[in-house]
Short mmCIF file of C-alpha atoms in Angstrom, two decimals:
data_model
loop_
_atom_site.label_atom_id
_atom_site.label_comp_id
_atom_site.label_asym_id
_atom_site.label_seq_id
_atom_site.Cartn_x
_atom_site.Cartn_y
_atom_site.Cartn_z
CA MET U 3 -101.64 170.74 238.89
CA LYS U 4 -103.88 172.26 241.51
CA ARG U 5 -104.90 170.04 244.79
CA HIS U 6 -108.26 169.61 245.24
CA LEU U 7 -108.88 167.86 248.83
CA PHE U 8 -112.14 165.82 250.02
CA GLU U 9 -114.05 167.87 251.93
CA ASN U 10 -117.26 168.30 253.57
CA MET U 11 -118.14 164.80 252.65
CA TYR U 12 -121.00 164.28 255.12
CA GLU U 13 -123.25 167.26 253.22
CA LYS U 14 -123.12 165.73 250.33
CA PRO U 15 -121.05 161.49 250.98
CA PRO U 16 -119.49 161.87 246.91
CA LEU U 17 -120.19 159.73 244.17
CA THR U 18 -116.43 158.01 243.18
CA VAL U 19 -115.73 156.51 240.00
CA SER U 20 -113.84 153.08 240.94
CA ILE U 21 -111.10 153.58 237.37
CA TYR U 22 -109.25 149.74 236.33
CA ALA U 23 -106.99 150.31 233.43
CA PRO U 24 -103.87 148.79 231.98
CA THR U 25 -102.60 152.05 230.16
CA PRO U 26 -102.77 156.23 230.78
CA ASN U 27 -105.30 156.63 228.04
CA GLU U 28 -108.07 154.27 229.20
CA MET U 29 -107.80 155.84 232.83
CA ILE U 30 -108.27 159.07 230.66
CA TYR U 31 -111.33 157.45 228.05
CA ARG U 32 -112.97 156.09 231.39
CA ALA U 33 -112.18 159.11 233.29
CA ARG U 34 -113.56 161.84 230.89
CA ASN U 35 -116.73 159.54 230.88
CA ALA U 36 -117.63 159.60 233.84
CA LEU U 37 -117.08 163.61 234.67
CA TYR U 38 -119.77 164.11 232.22
CA ASN U 39 -122.51 161.32 232.96
CA GLY U 40 -122.20 163.30 236.82
CA ALA U 41 -118.88 162.40 239.24
CA ASP U 42 -117.77 164.08 242.40
CA ALA U 43 -114.61 162.22 242.66
CA PHE U 44 -112.44 159.63 241.59
CA LEU U 45 -111.35 156.25 242.76
CA PHE U 46 -107.71 154.94 240.63
CA HIS U 47 -106.48 151.89 240.91
CA LEU U 48 -102.70 152.27 240.38
CA GLU U 49 -101.57 148.05 240.43
CA CYS U 50 -103.46 147.73 237.70
CA LEU U 51 -101.39 149.90 235.37
CA HIS U 52 -98.91 148.11 233.68
CA ALA U 53 -94.87 149.25 235.24
CA GLU U 54 -94.12 151.70 232.45
CA TYR U 55 -96.48 153.76 232.80
CA ARG U 56 -96.50 153.31 236.42
CA ASN U 57 -94.62 157.26 236.71
CA GLU U 58 -94.93 160.19 237.99
CA LYS U 59 -96.00 162.03 233.97
CA SER U 60 -97.91 159.64 233.46
CA PHE U 61 -99.79 160.09 236.58
CA ARG U 62 -100.06 163.81 235.76
CA ASP U 63 -102.12 162.95 232.92
CA ILE U 64 -104.24 161.01 233.92
CA PHE U 65 -105.19 163.50 236.58
CA GLU U 66 -104.81 166.46 234.78
CA GLN U 67 -108.09 165.22 232.17
CA CYS U 68 -110.23 164.89 235.81
CA GLY U 69 -111.96 168.26 235.71
CA GLY U 70 -110.02 169.50 238.82
CA LYS U 71 -112.36 166.65 241.10
CA PRO U 72 -110.67 165.07 244.19
CA ILE U 73 -109.25 161.70 243.01
CA MET U 74 -107.24 158.83 245.16
CA ILE U 75 -105.75 156.05 244.96
CA THR U 76 -104.60 153.01 245.84
CA CYS U 77 -101.56 151.07 244.17
CA TYR U 78 -102.74 147.29 245.93
CA PRO U 79 -99.84 144.55 246.27
CA ASN U 80 -102.70 141.46 244.70
CA SER U 81 -102.67 142.43 240.95
CA ASN U 82 -100.04 140.23 238.67
CA THR U 83 -98.36 143.24 238.11
CA THR U 84 -97.47 144.55 242.26
CA LYS U 85 -97.77 140.83 243.31
CA ASP U 86 -93.98 140.48 243.68
CA LEU U 87 -93.26 144.42 244.45
CA SER U 88 -92.46 145.56 248.32
CA ASP U 89 -94.05 147.61 250.45
CA ASP U 90 -91.54 150.63 250.23
CA GLU U 91 -92.14 149.70 246.92
CA LEU U 92 -96.31 150.80 246.55
CA PHE U 93 -96.42 153.40 248.48
CA GLU U 94 -92.90 155.62 246.54
CA ILE U 95 -94.99 155.15 243.20
CA GLU U 96 -98.06 156.55 245.64
CA LEU U 97 -95.79 158.99 246.31
CA ASP U 98 -94.88 159.75 242.75
CA ALA U 99 -99.15 159.74 242.33
CA GLU U 100 -99.31 163.30 245.61
CA SER U 101 -96.59 164.56 243.70
CA ALA U 102 -98.78 164.76 240.06
CA GLY U 103 -101.19 165.81 242.47
CA VAL U 104 -103.58 162.78 243.98
CA SER U 105 -105.78 164.30 246.49
CA CYS U 106 -105.71 160.81 248.58
CA VAL U 107 -103.85 158.25 249.31
CA ASP U 108 -105.08 154.69 250.22
CA ILE U 109 -102.15 153.26 252.37
CA ARG U 110 -103.95 150.13 253.94
CA GLY U 111 -103.64 148.74 257.68
CA ASP U 112 -100.78 145.69 256.72
CA MET U 113 -98.82 148.32 254.85
CA PHE U 114 -95.36 147.22 256.03
CA ASP U 115 -96.60 143.35 257.32
CA ARG U 116 -98.77 141.63 254.45
CA VAL U 117 -100.60 139.68 255.22
CA ASP U 118 -103.10 138.01 252.87
CA ARG U 119 -106.59 139.72 253.39
CA ASN U 120 -108.44 136.26 252.72
CA GLN U 121 -106.88 134.57 255.46
CA ALA U 122 -106.57 137.57 257.94
CA ARG U 123 -107.68 140.75 258.82
CA GLU U 124 -106.49 143.36 257.05
CA LEU U 125 -104.42 145.34 259.66
CA SER U 126 -100.44 145.12 262.21
CA MET U 127 -100.86 145.22 264.85
CA LYS U 128 -96.75 144.85 265.65
CA PRO U 129 -95.46 148.89 267.58
CA ASP U 130 -92.35 148.76 265.33
CA VAL U 131 -94.98 148.59 261.66
CA ILE U 132 -97.11 150.86 263.59
CA GLU U 133 -94.38 154.10 263.91
CA LYS U 134 -93.49 152.75 260.37
CA GLN U 135 -97.10 153.73 259.25
CA LYS U 136 -97.17 156.88 261.24
CA GLU U 137 -94.29 157.83 259.38
CA ALA U 138 -95.95 157.10 256.08
CA ILE U 139 -98.87 158.90 256.83
CA GLU U 140 -97.36 162.18 258.22
CA LYS U 141 -94.34 161.86 254.82
CA VAL U 142 -98.39 161.98 252.64
CA HIS U 143 -99.47 164.82 254.89
CA GLU U 144 -95.82 167.54 254.47
CA MET U 145 -96.87 166.84 250.94
CA GLY U 146 -100.69 168.24 251.22
CA ALA U 147 -102.70 164.80 250.72
CA GLN U 148 -105.62 163.37 252.47
CA VAL U 149 -105.02 159.37 254.01
CA ILE U 150 -107.88 156.65 254.13
CA MET U 151 -106.99 154.03 255.68
CA SER U 152 -107.55 150.79 254.76
CA CYS U 153 -108.04 147.54 256.47
CA HIS U 154 -110.15 144.79 253.73
CA VAL U 155 -111.21 141.86 255.83
CA LEU U 156 -112.51 139.16 254.24
CA SER U 157 -112.67 135.36 255.43
CA GLU U 158 -114.77 136.88 258.76
CA TYR U 159 -117.77 138.81 260.04
CA LEU U 160 -116.54 141.26 262.10
CA ASP U 161 -119.96 142.19 263.90
CA THR U 162 -121.01 146.02 265.50
CA GLU U 163 -117.64 146.21 268.92
CA THR U 164 -115.32 144.74 266.64
CA LEU U 165 -115.95 147.52 263.71
CA LEU U 166 -114.91 150.74 266.79
CA GLU U 167 -112.15 148.58 267.77
CA MET U 168 -110.38 148.06 264.31
CA GLY U 169 -112.25 151.30 263.94
CA LYS U 170 -110.24 153.35 267.01
CA GLU U 171 -107.04 152.39 266.22
CA ILE U 172 -107.16 152.85 262.75
CA GLN U 173 -107.62 156.83 263.45
CA SER U 174 -105.00 156.50 266.18
CA ARG U 175 -102.67 156.20 263.41
CA GLY U 176 -103.48 159.86 261.75
CA ALA U 177 -105.39 158.63 258.80
CA ASP U 178 -108.07 161.58 257.88
CA ILE U 179 -110.34 158.21 256.51
CA VAL U 180 -111.11 155.16 257.80
CA LYS U 181 -112.15 152.41 254.76
CA ILE U 182 -113.22 148.30 256.44
CA VAL U 183 -114.08 146.12 253.86
CA MET U 184 -115.84 143.32 255.24
CA ASN U 185 -117.55 140.28 254.20
CA ALA U 186 -121.00 139.28 256.01
CA PHE U 187 -121.71 135.33 255.00
CA SER U 188 -125.90 135.65 256.00
CA GLU U 189 -129.21 137.85 255.67
CA GLU U 190 -128.68 138.81 259.72
CA GLN U 191 -124.95 139.61 259.17
CA MET U 192 -126.35 141.78 256.34
CA VAL U 193 -129.21 143.74 258.99
CA GLU U 194 -126.74 143.97 261.47
CA ALA U 195 -123.88 145.62 258.72
CA TYR U 196 -126.51 148.53 258.62
CA THR U 197 -125.92 149.12 262.49
CA SER U 198 -122.61 149.00 262.09
CA THR U 199 -121.80 152.30 259.41
CA TYR U 200 -123.88 154.06 261.55
CA ARG U 201 -121.91 153.38 264.43
CA LEU U 202 -118.76 154.20 263.00
CA HIS U 203 -120.77 157.58 261.54
CA ARG U 204 -121.64 158.39 264.84
CA GLU U 205 -119.11 156.62 267.25
CA LEU U 206 -115.80 157.47 265.23
CA GLU U 207 -114.24 160.58 265.47
CA LYS U 208 -112.47 160.76 261.70
CA PRO U 209 -115.28 159.99 258.12
CA VAL U 210 -115.48 156.24 258.04
CA LEU U 211 -115.80 154.54 254.39
CA HIS U 212 -117.46 151.08 256.13
CA LEU U 213 -118.06 148.47 252.94
CA ILE U 214 -119.15 144.80 252.27
CA VAL U 215 -118.54 142.38 249.56
CA GLY U 216 -120.23 138.76 249.13
CA LYS U 217 -123.49 137.99 247.86
CA TYR U 218 -125.34 140.73 249.87
CA SER U 219 -123.02 143.83 249.11
CA GLN U 220 -125.32 146.00 246.87
CA THR U 221 -127.96 146.90 249.13
CA HIS U 222 -125.64 147.42 251.59
CA ARG U 223 -123.26 150.11 248.75
CA MET U 224 -125.71 151.75 247.43
CA LEU U 225 -127.81 152.59 250.53
CA GLY U 226 -124.19 153.81 252.26
CA ALA U 227 -124.19 156.56 252.67
CA ALA U 228 -127.75 157.96 253.85
CA LEU U 229 -126.53 155.41 256.65
CA GLY U 230 -123.06 157.58 257.77
CA SER U 231 -120.80 156.60 254.60
CA CYS U 232 -118.16 159.45 253.58
CA LEU U 233 -118.87 158.17 250.12
CA SER U 234 -119.67 155.92 247.23
CA PHE U 235 -117.67 153.37 244.80
CA CYS U 236 -119.19 153.65 242.33
CA VAL U 237 -118.94 152.32 238.58
CA ASP U 238 -118.92 154.01 235.23
CA ASN U 239 -119.27 151.11 232.60
CA TYR U 240 -118.67 147.73 233.31
CA ASP U 241 -115.84 145.71 230.84
CA GLN U 242 -113.90 144.08 231.61
CA TYR U 243 -111.35 145.33 234.17
CA GLN U 244 -113.44 146.84 236.12
CA ASN U 245 -115.32 145.80 239.60
CA LYS U 246 -118.53 143.58 239.79
CA VAL U 247 -119.32 144.06 242.88
CA LYS U 248 -119.56 147.62 242.70
CA PRO U 249 -122.75 149.48 241.55
#
């Protein structure tokens, strides 16, 4: 299967359909519907798949139905089927997905030094962990895919200068795309978040995806690409599995 990378993202930020489902067939149904509704790319949440389907064959069956569009994947430890797996095991699942044709692999900023994203910043600063993350990123690159390094910070608001520091730290580890997800607890913080997105776009060397969660998330997510985010996550059809935060 030919790998189609995320390229020229700022010229036309891809409308990337996010898919959560417990079986390959359900993921395929959602991907095919989204494809015919105009999806530019896909994000598959592999942590949602039942364990028996997290293998290269199942991944290939899913990805072959994506019409040659770029494919991003996550395998987060926040589901009932992945919470007991080590980060080394989660990374092996992602490598299996890469072997099946994935374009971009999500490596968490706290990979190999896991924290509770609801309590702490998802970005390890331990030198040995950073080195292991760099090795993981190099491995993904050697196999031909890109890396998006994600950092979720749900317990606090991050001002613009703090975001810039974190973004520069993430890109220094070799990631191709910088992803920071944070909370905004007031309208004033939401307004500053618009400026933060723009400055991240202007001042970081790598493409950036800056997202807001919580009460004020919807408007920022819909306007993010116009402000400087390199892509837009969305949902094609809401059901019991999909993330209701995403427009």
